[in-house]
PDB file of C-alpha atoms in Angstrom:
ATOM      1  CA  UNK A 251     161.568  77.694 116.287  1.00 63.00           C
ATOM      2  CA  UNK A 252     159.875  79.436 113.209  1.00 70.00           C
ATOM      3  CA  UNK A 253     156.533  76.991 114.004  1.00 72.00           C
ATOM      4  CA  UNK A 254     156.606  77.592 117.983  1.00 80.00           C
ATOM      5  CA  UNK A 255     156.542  81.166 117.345  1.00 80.00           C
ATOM      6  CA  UNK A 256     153.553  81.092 114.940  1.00 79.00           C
ATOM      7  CA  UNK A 257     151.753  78.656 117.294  1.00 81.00           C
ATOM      8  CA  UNK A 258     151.862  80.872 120.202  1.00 83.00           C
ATOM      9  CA  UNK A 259     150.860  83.840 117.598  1.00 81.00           C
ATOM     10  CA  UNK A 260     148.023  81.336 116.907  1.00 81.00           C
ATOM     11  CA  UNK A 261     147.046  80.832 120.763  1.00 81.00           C
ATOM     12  CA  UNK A 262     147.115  84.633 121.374  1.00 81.00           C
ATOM     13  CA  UNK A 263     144.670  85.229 119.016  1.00 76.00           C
ATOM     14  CA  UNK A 264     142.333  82.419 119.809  1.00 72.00           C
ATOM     15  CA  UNK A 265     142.043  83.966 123.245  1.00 74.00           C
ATOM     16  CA  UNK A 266     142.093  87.290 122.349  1.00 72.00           C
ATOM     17  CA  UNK A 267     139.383  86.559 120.230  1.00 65.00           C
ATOM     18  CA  UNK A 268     136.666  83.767 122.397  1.00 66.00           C
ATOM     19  CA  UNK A 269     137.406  85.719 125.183  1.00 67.00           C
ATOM     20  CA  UNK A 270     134.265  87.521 125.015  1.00 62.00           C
ATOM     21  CA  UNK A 271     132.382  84.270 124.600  1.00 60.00           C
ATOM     22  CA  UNK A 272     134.097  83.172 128.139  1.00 60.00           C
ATOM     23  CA  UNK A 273     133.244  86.451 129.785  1.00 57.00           C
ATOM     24  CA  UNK A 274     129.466  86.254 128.405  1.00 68.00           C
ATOM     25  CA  UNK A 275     129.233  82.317 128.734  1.00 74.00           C
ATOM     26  CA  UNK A 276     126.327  82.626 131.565  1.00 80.00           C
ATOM     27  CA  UNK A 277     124.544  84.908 129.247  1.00 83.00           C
ATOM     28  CA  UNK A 278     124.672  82.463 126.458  1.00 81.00           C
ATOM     29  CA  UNK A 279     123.381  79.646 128.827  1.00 83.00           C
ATOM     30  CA  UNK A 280     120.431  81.645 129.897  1.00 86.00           C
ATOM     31  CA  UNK A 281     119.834  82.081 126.098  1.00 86.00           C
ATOM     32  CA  UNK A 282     119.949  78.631 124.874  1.00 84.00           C
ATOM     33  CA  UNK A 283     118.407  76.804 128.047  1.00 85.00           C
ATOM     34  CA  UNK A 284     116.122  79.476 130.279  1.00 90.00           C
ATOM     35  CA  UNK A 285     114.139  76.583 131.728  1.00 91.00           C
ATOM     36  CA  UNK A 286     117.064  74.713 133.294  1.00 89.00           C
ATOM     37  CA  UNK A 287     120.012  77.106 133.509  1.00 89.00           C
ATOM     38  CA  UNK A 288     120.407  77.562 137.563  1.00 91.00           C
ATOM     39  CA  UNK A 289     119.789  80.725 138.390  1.00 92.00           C
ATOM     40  CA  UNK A 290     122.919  81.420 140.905  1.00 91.00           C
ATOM     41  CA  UNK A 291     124.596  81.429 137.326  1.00 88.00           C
ATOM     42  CA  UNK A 292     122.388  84.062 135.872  1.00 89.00           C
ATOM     43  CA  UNK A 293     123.367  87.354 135.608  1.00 88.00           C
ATOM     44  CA  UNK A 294     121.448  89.809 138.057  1.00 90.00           C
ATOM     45  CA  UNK A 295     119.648  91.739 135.775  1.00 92.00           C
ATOM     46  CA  UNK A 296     117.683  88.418 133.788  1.00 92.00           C
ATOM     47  CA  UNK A 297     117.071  86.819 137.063  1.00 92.00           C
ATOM     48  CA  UNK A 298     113.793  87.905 137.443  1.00 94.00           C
ATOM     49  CA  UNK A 299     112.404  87.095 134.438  1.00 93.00           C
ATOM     50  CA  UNK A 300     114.433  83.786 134.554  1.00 94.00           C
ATOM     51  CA  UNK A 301     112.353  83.179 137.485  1.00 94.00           C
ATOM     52  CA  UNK A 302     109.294  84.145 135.801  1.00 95.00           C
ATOM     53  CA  UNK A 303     109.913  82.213 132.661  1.00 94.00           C
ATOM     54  CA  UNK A 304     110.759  79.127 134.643  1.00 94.00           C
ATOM     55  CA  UNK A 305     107.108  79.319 136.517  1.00 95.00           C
ATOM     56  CA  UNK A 306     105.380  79.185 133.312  1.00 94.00           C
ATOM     57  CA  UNK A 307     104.422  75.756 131.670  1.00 93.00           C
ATOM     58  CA  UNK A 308     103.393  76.395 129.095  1.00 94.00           C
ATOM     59  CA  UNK A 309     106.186  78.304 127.762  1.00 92.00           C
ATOM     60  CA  UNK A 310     108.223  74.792 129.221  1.00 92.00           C
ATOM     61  CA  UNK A 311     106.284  72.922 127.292  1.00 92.00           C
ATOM     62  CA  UNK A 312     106.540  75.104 123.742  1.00 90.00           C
ATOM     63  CA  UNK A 313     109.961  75.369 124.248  1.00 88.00           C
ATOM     64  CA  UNK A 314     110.684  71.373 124.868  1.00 87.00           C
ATOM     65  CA  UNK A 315     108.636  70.995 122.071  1.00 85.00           C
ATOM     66  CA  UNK A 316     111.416  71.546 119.946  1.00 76.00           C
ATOM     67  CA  UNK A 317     108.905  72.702 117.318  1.00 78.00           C
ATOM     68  CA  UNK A 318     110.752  75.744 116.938  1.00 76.00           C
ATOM     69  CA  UNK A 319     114.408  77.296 116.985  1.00 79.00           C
ATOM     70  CA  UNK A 320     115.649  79.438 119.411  1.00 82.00           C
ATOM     71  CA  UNK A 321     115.055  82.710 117.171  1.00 81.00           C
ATOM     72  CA  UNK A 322     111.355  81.644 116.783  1.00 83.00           C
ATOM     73  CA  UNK A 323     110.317  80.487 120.118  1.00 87.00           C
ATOM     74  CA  UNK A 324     111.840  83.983 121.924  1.00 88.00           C
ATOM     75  CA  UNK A 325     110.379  85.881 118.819  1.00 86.00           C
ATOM     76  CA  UNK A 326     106.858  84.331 118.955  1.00 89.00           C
ATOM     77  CA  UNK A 327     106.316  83.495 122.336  1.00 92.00           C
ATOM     78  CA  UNK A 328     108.673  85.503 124.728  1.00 91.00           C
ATOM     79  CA  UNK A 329     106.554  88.950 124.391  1.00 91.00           C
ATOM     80  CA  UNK A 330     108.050  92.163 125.175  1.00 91.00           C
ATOM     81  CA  UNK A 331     106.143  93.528 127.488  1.00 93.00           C
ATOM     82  CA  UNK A 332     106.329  90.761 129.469  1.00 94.00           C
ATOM     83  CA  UNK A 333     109.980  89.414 129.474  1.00 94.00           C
ATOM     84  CA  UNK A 334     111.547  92.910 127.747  1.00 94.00           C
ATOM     85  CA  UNK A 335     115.256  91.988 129.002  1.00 94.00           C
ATOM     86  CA  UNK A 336     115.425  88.133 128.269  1.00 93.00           C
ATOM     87  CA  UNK A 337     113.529  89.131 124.893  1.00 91.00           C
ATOM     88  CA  UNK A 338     117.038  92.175 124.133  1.00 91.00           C
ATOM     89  CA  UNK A 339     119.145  89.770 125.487  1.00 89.00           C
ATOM     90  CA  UNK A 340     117.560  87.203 123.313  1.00 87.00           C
ATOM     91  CA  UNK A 341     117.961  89.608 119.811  1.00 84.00           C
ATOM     92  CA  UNK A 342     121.825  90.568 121.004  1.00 83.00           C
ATOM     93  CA  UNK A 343     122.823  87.118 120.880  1.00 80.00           C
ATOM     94  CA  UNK A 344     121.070  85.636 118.044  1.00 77.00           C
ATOM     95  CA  UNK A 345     121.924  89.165 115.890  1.00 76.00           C
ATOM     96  CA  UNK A 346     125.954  87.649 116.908  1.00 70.00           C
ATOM     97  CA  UNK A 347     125.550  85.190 115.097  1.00 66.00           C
ATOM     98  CA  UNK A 348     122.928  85.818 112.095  1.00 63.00           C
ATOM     99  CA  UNK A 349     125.223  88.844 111.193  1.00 61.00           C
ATOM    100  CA  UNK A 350     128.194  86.645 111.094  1.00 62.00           C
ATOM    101  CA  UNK A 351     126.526  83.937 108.874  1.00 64.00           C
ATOM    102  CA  UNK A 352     125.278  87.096 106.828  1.00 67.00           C
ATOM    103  CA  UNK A 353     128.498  88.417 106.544  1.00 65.00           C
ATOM    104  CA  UNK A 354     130.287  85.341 105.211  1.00 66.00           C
ATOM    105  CA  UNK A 355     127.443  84.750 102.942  1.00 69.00           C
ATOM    106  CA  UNK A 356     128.052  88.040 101.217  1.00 70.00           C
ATOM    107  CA  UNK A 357     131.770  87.916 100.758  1.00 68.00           C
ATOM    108  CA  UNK A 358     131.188  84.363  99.544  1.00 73.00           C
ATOM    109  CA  UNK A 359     128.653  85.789  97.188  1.00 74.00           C
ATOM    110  CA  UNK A 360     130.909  88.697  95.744  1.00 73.00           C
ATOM    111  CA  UNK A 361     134.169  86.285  95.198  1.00 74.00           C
ATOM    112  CA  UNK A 362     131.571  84.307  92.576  1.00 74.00           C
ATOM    113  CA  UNK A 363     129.751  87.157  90.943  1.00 73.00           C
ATOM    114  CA  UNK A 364     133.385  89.522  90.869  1.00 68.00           C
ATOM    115  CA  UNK A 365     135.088  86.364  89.215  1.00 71.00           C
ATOM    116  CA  UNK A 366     132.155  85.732  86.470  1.00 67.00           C
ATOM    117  CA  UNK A 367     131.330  89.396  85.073  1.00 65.00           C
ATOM    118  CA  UNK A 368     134.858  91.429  86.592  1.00 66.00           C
ATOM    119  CA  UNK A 369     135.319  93.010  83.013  1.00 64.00           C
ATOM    120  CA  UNK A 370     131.451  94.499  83.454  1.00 69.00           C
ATOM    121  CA  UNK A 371     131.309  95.318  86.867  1.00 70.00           C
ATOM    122  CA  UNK A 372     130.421  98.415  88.197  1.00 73.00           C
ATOM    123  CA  UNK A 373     129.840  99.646  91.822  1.00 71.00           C
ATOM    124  CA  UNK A 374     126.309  99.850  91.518  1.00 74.00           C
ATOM    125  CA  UNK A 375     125.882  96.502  89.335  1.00 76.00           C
ATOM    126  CA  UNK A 376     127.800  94.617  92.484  1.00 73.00           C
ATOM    127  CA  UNK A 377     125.082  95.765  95.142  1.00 75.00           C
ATOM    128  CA  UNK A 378     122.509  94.989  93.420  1.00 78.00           C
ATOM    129  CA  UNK A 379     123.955  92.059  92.058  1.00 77.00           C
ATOM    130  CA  UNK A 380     124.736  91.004  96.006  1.00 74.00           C
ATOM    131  CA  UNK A 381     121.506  92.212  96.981  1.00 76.00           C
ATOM    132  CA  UNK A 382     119.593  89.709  94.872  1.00 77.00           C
ATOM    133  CA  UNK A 383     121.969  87.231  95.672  1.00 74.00           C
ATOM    134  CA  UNK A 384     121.618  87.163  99.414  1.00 71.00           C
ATOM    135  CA  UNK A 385     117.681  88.202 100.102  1.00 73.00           C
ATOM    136  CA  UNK A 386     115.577  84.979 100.650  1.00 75.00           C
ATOM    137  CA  UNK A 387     112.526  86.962  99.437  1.00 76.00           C
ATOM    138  CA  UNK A 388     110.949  84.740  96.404  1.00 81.00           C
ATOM    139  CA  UNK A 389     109.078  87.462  93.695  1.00 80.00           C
ATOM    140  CA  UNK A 390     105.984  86.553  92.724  1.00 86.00           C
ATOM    141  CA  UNK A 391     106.541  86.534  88.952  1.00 87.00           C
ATOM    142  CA  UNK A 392     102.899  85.436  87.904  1.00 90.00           C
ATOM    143  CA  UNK A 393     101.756  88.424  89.999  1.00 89.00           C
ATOM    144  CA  UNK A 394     104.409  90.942  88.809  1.00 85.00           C
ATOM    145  CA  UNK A 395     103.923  89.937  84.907  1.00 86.00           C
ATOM    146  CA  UNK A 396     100.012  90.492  85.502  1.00 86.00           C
ATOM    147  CA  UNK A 397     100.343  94.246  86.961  1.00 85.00           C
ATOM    148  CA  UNK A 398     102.397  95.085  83.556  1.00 83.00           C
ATOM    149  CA  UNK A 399     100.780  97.174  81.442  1.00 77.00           C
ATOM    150  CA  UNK A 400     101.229  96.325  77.836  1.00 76.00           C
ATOM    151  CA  UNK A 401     102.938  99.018  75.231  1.00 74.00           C
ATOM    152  CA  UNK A 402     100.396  99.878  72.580  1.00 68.00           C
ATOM    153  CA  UNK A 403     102.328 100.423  69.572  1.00 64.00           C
ATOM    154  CA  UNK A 404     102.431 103.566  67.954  1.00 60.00           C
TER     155      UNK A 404
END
């Protein structure tokens, strides 16, 4: 009885949860296939640029390329000012998931570093700590050791 009860607790919250994703499934289609999603599926506000998108080949042909991911090809090639709305719906979904990824990245990040200095650790010394953790940005070093200035002794 105990493990029936928790299972339907379980069930609950799986639907409570992906029911969002079930309610915005056609949006996700149109994001991850615009060139063959049918467009009786496609909500009424992106049809028109579906439509548009569709009709141009040589968007088809970037985007079965394959040369790119999803984030690139609607970030380099699907221009605001001509497909504005597939472009924002584009961001919304891939910002779902990129946060997500982001967010599990950082609480990863801050079990390790709160585990290996805890005794040391101070507010400030965990952002920063996090913050270098998590950025993909790759100093220059060469470059940053040039622009020193050396200390003339005194």
């Amino acid at each position: 009885m105990k493990f029936s009860a928790a299972l339907v607790d379980i069930k609950l919250e799986f639907v409570s949860r992906f029911q969002d994703f079930r309610a915005s499934g056609n949006v996700l289609k149109t994001f991850a296939s615009p060139f063959t999603v049918d467009i009786d599926t496609v909500p009424g506000y992106l049809q028109l640029e579906v439509l548009e998108i569709k009709a141009n080949s040589e968007l088809m042909d970037i985007f079965n390329a394959r040369n790119n991911t999803l984030i690139e090809f609607y970030s380099k090639f699907v221009t605001q000012e001509k497909y504005p709305l597939l472009r924002k719906n584009a961001l919304r979904i891939s910002s779902l998931f990129g946060s997500t990824y982001i967010c599990e990245q950082l609480f990863s990040q801050m079990k390790i570093t709160k585990s290996k200095i805890r005794t040391r650790l101070s507010d400030g010394h965990l952002e920063n700590s996090l913050r270098i953790a998590t950025t993909k940005l790759q100093p220059n070093i060469v470059k940053l050791v040039d622009a020193m200035q050396c200390q003339p002794s005194h």
